[in-house]
Amino acid sequence: MQHSELGESGVEVSEVGFGAWTVGTDWWGDRSEDDAIEMLQYAVEQGITYFDTGDVYGHGHSEELVGQALAEVRDEVTIATKVGYDFYNNPQAGHGELPKEMNPEYLREAVEKSLDRLEMDSVDVLQLHNADVDEITPDVLELLDELEEEGKIDATGLALGPSIGWLAEGDLAIEEEFDSVQLVWNVLEQEVGNHFLETIERTGSSTSLIPRVPHSSGILNEQVTPETELEEGDHRGFRPDEWYETGWEKLEQLRFLERDGERTMGQASIAWLLSHDPVATVTPTFRTKADIDEWAAASDVPKLSDEEMDRVADLYANDFGIDRDDGMDALRSSVDGEDIESAGLDKLAAD
């Protein structure tokens, strides 16, 4: 496993991280607490040292499990959490988005509650969870500085969503030199990632990027095939049928990224992201130990060649030669789509 630094924070992360949104919730299938803890500890054994959770996942339950599972290796791992959704005063309705609260007083209290659940005095990375651009105020930025000065956090980040088109927020975080920006980004969904690469180059910012959903909800790791029937409640079921139908066609055109015995498609999808210098870590959605075995090794598989990278870029630029709707157009962004339209983007996807 290779490691990188988040921004200029001094915080080190494994190139493959563990998105702990899969523990403490049932959005990716049911699992017992013992199973969740075993998964987290197994990930450490396979070289993963970056664990990304959030206070809203299971309404604090994911943080509790992460804290319990990693207590004995706390000094060996990097733990990130997120705050900003007010689940304390609002009931969860299915997979719907909860109201957010981004004022400094609420955020400070939320951080303290997260630390209590994690049973930690400090957290390595604190991310604002889906903050709108007008919510990232000078007072909020001052609070983040205060928390860092107090030793409660070591690095700051912004986790973008629930749609991946929040360009204005990511641009602001990069310009303010947040240590990290988390986003949905993969071979099939490149627009926003490419945009932030340009922003980083233009500004000279040290901000690191943290892609999630590297397998595009199961297409690129072939866990969702034409024969797959997603169970009720499976979070991947939000995507329309057209998305998967066009995705399977695109997958076949990406087979050249596989190398028999050296690199699987699931590993290549992560390796493609790691080929971009600002990417510090990639957080796939682990559902089983077999997933961990395969994808944790993506940090060490043969790197993609310039020729392979160029070929992927050409395919994407021509929409893989597929001339029909993928069903994912015109999802919202934080400024009513104006940032998307001005950037010339038209295809967005939820995470």
XYZ file of C-alpha atoms in Angstrom:
351
model
C 0.000 0.000 0.000
C 1.278 3.430 -0.985
C 0.533 6.574 1.034
C -0.008 10.271 0.307
C -0.356 13.532 2.214
C -3.642 15.431 2.339
C -2.837 18.886 1.036
C -0.044 20.337 3.142
C -1.575 19.173 6.418
C 0.985 16.527 7.279
C -1.893 14.035 7.541
C -1.013 10.790 5.756
C -3.585 8.584 4.057
C -3.420 5.200 2.366
C -4.030 5.441 -1.377
C -7.040 3.180 -0.918
C -9.314 4.211 1.936
C -12.386 2.734 3.620
C -15.643 4.640 3.207
C -17.429 3.808 6.446
C -20.821 4.866 5.104
C -21.298 1.120 4.568
C -21.217 0.428 8.302
C -23.858 1.675 10.668
C -26.497 1.933 7.920
C -28.513 -0.547 5.856
C -28.213 1.358 2.570
C -25.727 -1.155 1.188
C -27.252 -4.267 2.695
C -27.687 -5.441 6.259
C -24.733 -6.520 8.371
C -24.343 -7.085 12.079
C -22.212 -4.876 14.310
C -19.734 -7.729 14.702
C -19.497 -8.078 10.925
C -18.944 -4.339 10.518
C -16.180 -4.266 13.119
C -14.561 -7.328 11.573
C -14.597 -5.624 8.149
C -12.939 -2.486 9.508
C -10.240 -4.457 11.307
C -9.661 -6.671 8.285
C -9.099 -3.547 6.178
C -6.287 -2.523 8.528
C -4.711 -5.935 8.098
C -4.749 -5.387 4.327
C -2.868 -2.105 4.622
C -5.712 0.410 4.650
C -5.050 3.250 7.083
C -7.576 5.899 5.977
C -11.145 5.576 7.291
C -13.843 8.035 6.275
C -17.066 8.219 8.276
C -19.689 10.861 9.063
C -21.968 11.760 11.928
C -25.142 11.300 9.875
C -24.328 7.704 8.851
C -26.682 5.662 10.968
C -27.182 8.819 13.034
C -23.853 8.388 14.765
C -23.722 4.593 14.665
C -21.004 4.447 12.008
C -18.757 6.664 14.132
C -19.344 4.448 17.155
C -18.373 1.336 15.202
C -15.297 2.997 13.685
C -14.149 4.160 17.103
C -14.674 0.738 18.630
C -13.057 -1.191 15.784
C -9.962 0.999 15.501
C -9.340 1.877 19.147
C -6.323 -0.405 19.471
C -4.671 0.932 16.294
C -5.617 4.599 16.711
C -2.024 5.783 16.314
C -1.636 3.787 13.095
C -4.696 5.043 11.214
C -6.130 8.283 9.875
C -9.787 8.937 10.662
C -12.032 11.464 8.957
C -15.579 12.391 9.831
C -18.177 14.825 8.525
C -20.615 17.238 10.147
C -23.376 19.497 8.876
C -26.591 17.466 8.688
C -28.934 18.082 11.619
C -30.184 14.574 12.299
C -30.549 15.441 15.988
C -33.723 17.434 15.347
C -35.001 15.871 12.136
C -36.239 12.325 11.428
C -34.708 10.351 8.560
C -37.136 9.641 5.724
C -35.710 6.807 3.649
C -32.716 8.008 1.644
C -33.924 11.585 1.565
C -31.563 14.428 2.370
C -31.878 15.840 5.882
C -31.847 19.569 6.641
C -28.377 21.009 7.117
C -27.089 23.308 9.831
C -23.810 25.050 9.123
C -23.604 27.801 11.714
C -20.426 27.716 13.842
C -22.257 27.018 17.109
C -23.984 23.950 15.709
C -20.849 22.695 13.980
C -18.748 22.976 17.130
C -21.333 21.045 19.125
C -21.571 18.431 16.367
C -17.797 17.974 16.401
C -17.808 17.423 20.157
C -20.555 14.818 19.836
C -18.641 13.069 17.054
C -15.518 12.916 19.200
C -17.574 11.418 22.023
C -18.943 8.694 19.745
C -15.517 7.989 18.275
C -14.099 8.023 21.835
C -11.257 10.227 20.633
C -9.806 13.545 21.748
C -9.255 14.637 18.158
C -10.060 13.589 14.613
C -7.505 13.688 11.823
C -9.774 15.165 9.125
C -12.994 17.133 9.607
C -15.149 17.576 6.516
C -18.121 19.860 6.031
C -20.844 17.566 4.723
C -22.440 18.838 1.508
C -22.199 22.514 2.482
C -23.658 24.987 -0.011
C -21.333 27.711 -1.235
C -23.159 30.394 0.771
C -22.850 28.260 3.934
C -19.051 28.289 3.830
C -18.904 31.705 5.473
C -15.943 33.543 7.034
C -17.315 32.532 10.449
C -17.286 28.847 9.448
C -13.745 29.153 8.095
C -12.719 30.815 11.357
C -14.251 27.947 13.323
C -12.237 25.413 11.335
C -9.074 27.376 12.135
C -10.027 27.459 15.827
C -10.636 23.705 15.952
C -7.250 23.133 14.372
C -5.536 25.485 16.833
C -7.269 23.684 19.717
C -5.915 20.344 18.501
C -9.340 18.855 17.870
C -8.666 18.415 14.130
C -5.538 18.199 11.991
C -6.956 18.808 8.509
C -10.061 20.299 6.920
C -12.111 18.996 4.020
C -15.326 19.403 2.078
C -17.411 16.391 1.078
C -19.500 17.207 -1.991
C -22.950 15.896 -2.733
C -25.547 14.588 -2.872
C -25.253 15.352 -6.574
C -21.729 15.513 -7.969
C -22.245 18.823 -9.709
C -21.435 21.202 -6.893
C -18.696 23.037 -8.747
C -19.014 26.331 -6.910
C -18.437 24.659 -3.519
C -15.459 22.636 -4.662
C -13.906 25.642 -6.350
C -14.306 27.674 -3.157
C -12.728 24.939 -1.033
C -9.804 24.668 -3.444
C -9.320 28.432 -3.512
C -9.433 28.520 0.304
C -6.911 25.645 0.301
C -8.972 23.153 2.237
C -6.793 20.082 2.664
C -9.247 17.864 0.768
C -12.319 17.858 -1.441
C -14.287 14.624 -1.691
C -16.348 13.988 -4.811
C -17.950 11.328 -6.980
C -15.467 10.621 -9.773
C -14.792 7.612 -11.948
C -14.001 6.601 -15.527
C -17.677 6.910 -16.494
C -18.284 10.177 -14.579
C -15.384 12.497 -15.250
C -16.780 16.009 -15.708
C -16.525 17.309 -12.160
C -13.178 15.665 -11.430
C -11.711 17.138 -14.595
C -13.094 20.534 -13.628
C -11.403 20.434 -10.216
C -8.108 19.340 -11.773
C -8.266 22.507 -13.847
C -9.131 24.615 -10.787
C -6.170 23.206 -8.855
C -3.830 23.867 -11.768
C -5.183 27.397 -12.267
C -4.959 28.382 -8.592
C -1.832 26.457 -7.628
C -3.764 25.120 -4.644
C -2.402 22.273 -2.541
C -5.887 20.775 -2.013
C -6.050 16.997 -2.429
C -8.965 15.236 -4.114
C -10.691 12.194 -2.603
C -12.801 10.342 -5.182
C -15.594 8.072 -4.026
C -17.818 5.741 -6.101
C -14.791 4.732 -8.239
C -16.741 1.782 -9.653
C -19.763 3.836 -10.734
C -22.238 2.046 -8.467
C -21.166 -1.455 -9.427
C -20.628 -1.264 -13.187
C -16.832 -1.026 -13.289
C -16.302 -3.786 -10.727
C -18.981 -5.878 -12.449
C -21.001 -6.344 -9.280
C -24.032 -5.021 -11.149
C -24.521 -6.858 -14.440
C -27.494 -7.192 -16.820
C -28.625 -10.174 -14.710
C -28.432 -8.387 -11.345
C -31.613 -7.658 -9.421
C -30.846 -5.093 -6.726
C -32.460 -5.805 -3.390
C -35.004 -3.406 -1.954
C -33.177 -0.661 -0.088
C -29.902 -1.126 -2.001
C -28.528 2.392 -2.388
C -27.418 1.699 -5.966
C -31.015 1.341 -7.071
C -31.443 5.109 -7.419
C -29.817 5.056 -10.844
C -32.167 4.617 -13.820
C -32.064 1.519 -16.014
C -30.638 3.586 -18.879
C -27.555 4.370 -16.789
C -26.687 0.724 -16.342
C -27.568 -0.219 -19.919
C -25.223 2.362 -21.424
C -22.657 1.680 -18.704
C -22.351 -1.994 -19.608
C -21.663 -1.016 -23.209
C -18.978 1.418 -22.089
C -17.423 -1.218 -19.841
C -16.763 -3.490 -22.797
C -14.785 -0.703 -24.464
C -12.606 -0.369 -21.359
C -11.507 -4.003 -21.251
C -8.034 -3.000 -22.460
C -7.374 -1.716 -18.911
C -7.443 -5.281 -17.582
C -4.217 -7.245 -17.415
C -4.673 -10.937 -16.823
C -3.245 -11.818 -13.420
C -1.913 -8.300 -12.861
C -4.828 -5.848 -12.882
C -8.575 -6.415 -12.694
C -11.115 -3.930 -13.989
C -12.024 -3.076 -10.401
C -8.373 -2.340 -9.638
C -7.845 -0.464 -12.912
C -10.750 1.847 -12.062
C -8.979 2.874 -8.850
C -5.555 3.008 -10.488
C -6.949 5.369 -13.144
C -7.981 7.813 -10.416
C -4.645 7.495 -8.607
C -2.906 8.431 -11.850
C -4.031 12.029 -11.295
C -1.491 13.799 -9.067
C -3.975 15.682 -6.817
C -5.715 12.420 -5.859
C -4.498 11.376 -2.412
C -6.819 8.464 -1.682
C -9.790 6.676 -3.257
C -12.638 5.332 -1.125
C -14.478 2.440 -2.805
C -17.626 0.970 -1.292
C -16.461 -2.229 0.389
C -19.234 -4.753 0.939
C -17.183 -7.924 1.590
C -13.696 -9.044 2.591
C -13.162 -10.124 -1.009
C -13.714 -6.509 -2.064
C -11.040 -5.416 0.397
C -8.596 -8.069 -0.842
C -8.982 -6.957 -4.455
C -9.260 -3.203 -4.196
C -6.722 -2.583 -1.434
C -4.170 -4.072 -3.831
C -5.027 -1.418 -6.453
C -2.359 0.843 -4.958
C 0.307 -1.636 -6.066
C -0.909 -2.908 -9.442
C 0.887 -1.756 -12.628
C 0.272 1.946 -13.172
C -1.727 3.007 -16.199
C 0.462 3.992 -19.115
C 0.202 7.348 -20.907
C -1.259 5.462 -23.852
C -3.964 3.901 -21.665
C -4.799 7.263 -20.076
C -5.059 8.909 -23.495
C -7.276 6.125 -24.790
C -9.658 6.522 -21.846
C -9.755 10.281 -22.424
C -10.583 9.816 -26.100
C -13.372 7.360 -25.341
C -14.894 9.694 -22.789
C -14.613 12.749 -25.028
C -16.689 10.896 -27.624
C -19.147 9.461 -25.060
C -17.888 5.998 -25.962
C -19.669 6.352 -29.295
C -23.062 5.860 -27.624
C -25.656 8.257 -28.994
C -28.551 7.952 -26.540
C -29.614 9.238 -23.142
C -28.145 7.580 -20.058
C -31.010 8.814 -17.889
C -28.831 10.931 -15.588
C -29.109 14.411 -17.126
C -30.005 17.596 -15.306
C -29.702 16.623 -11.644
C -29.557 19.634 -9.404
C -26.552 21.573 -8.210
C -26.269 24.074 -5.384
C -26.864 27.140 -7.539
C -29.788 25.881 -9.612
C -27.531 24.450 -12.278
C -25.932 27.760 -13.263
C -22.445 26.532 -12.372
C -23.018 23.398 -14.445
C -24.368 25.281 -17.432
C -21.549 27.825 -17.371
C -19.003 25.005 -17.291
C -20.585 23.371 -20.329
C -21.543 20.218 -18.421
C -24.803 18.390 -18.894
C -24.476 14.959 -17.324
C -24.466 14.695 -13.547
C -24.970 11.788 -11.225
C -25.986 11.397 -7.617
C -23.818 9.365 -5.261
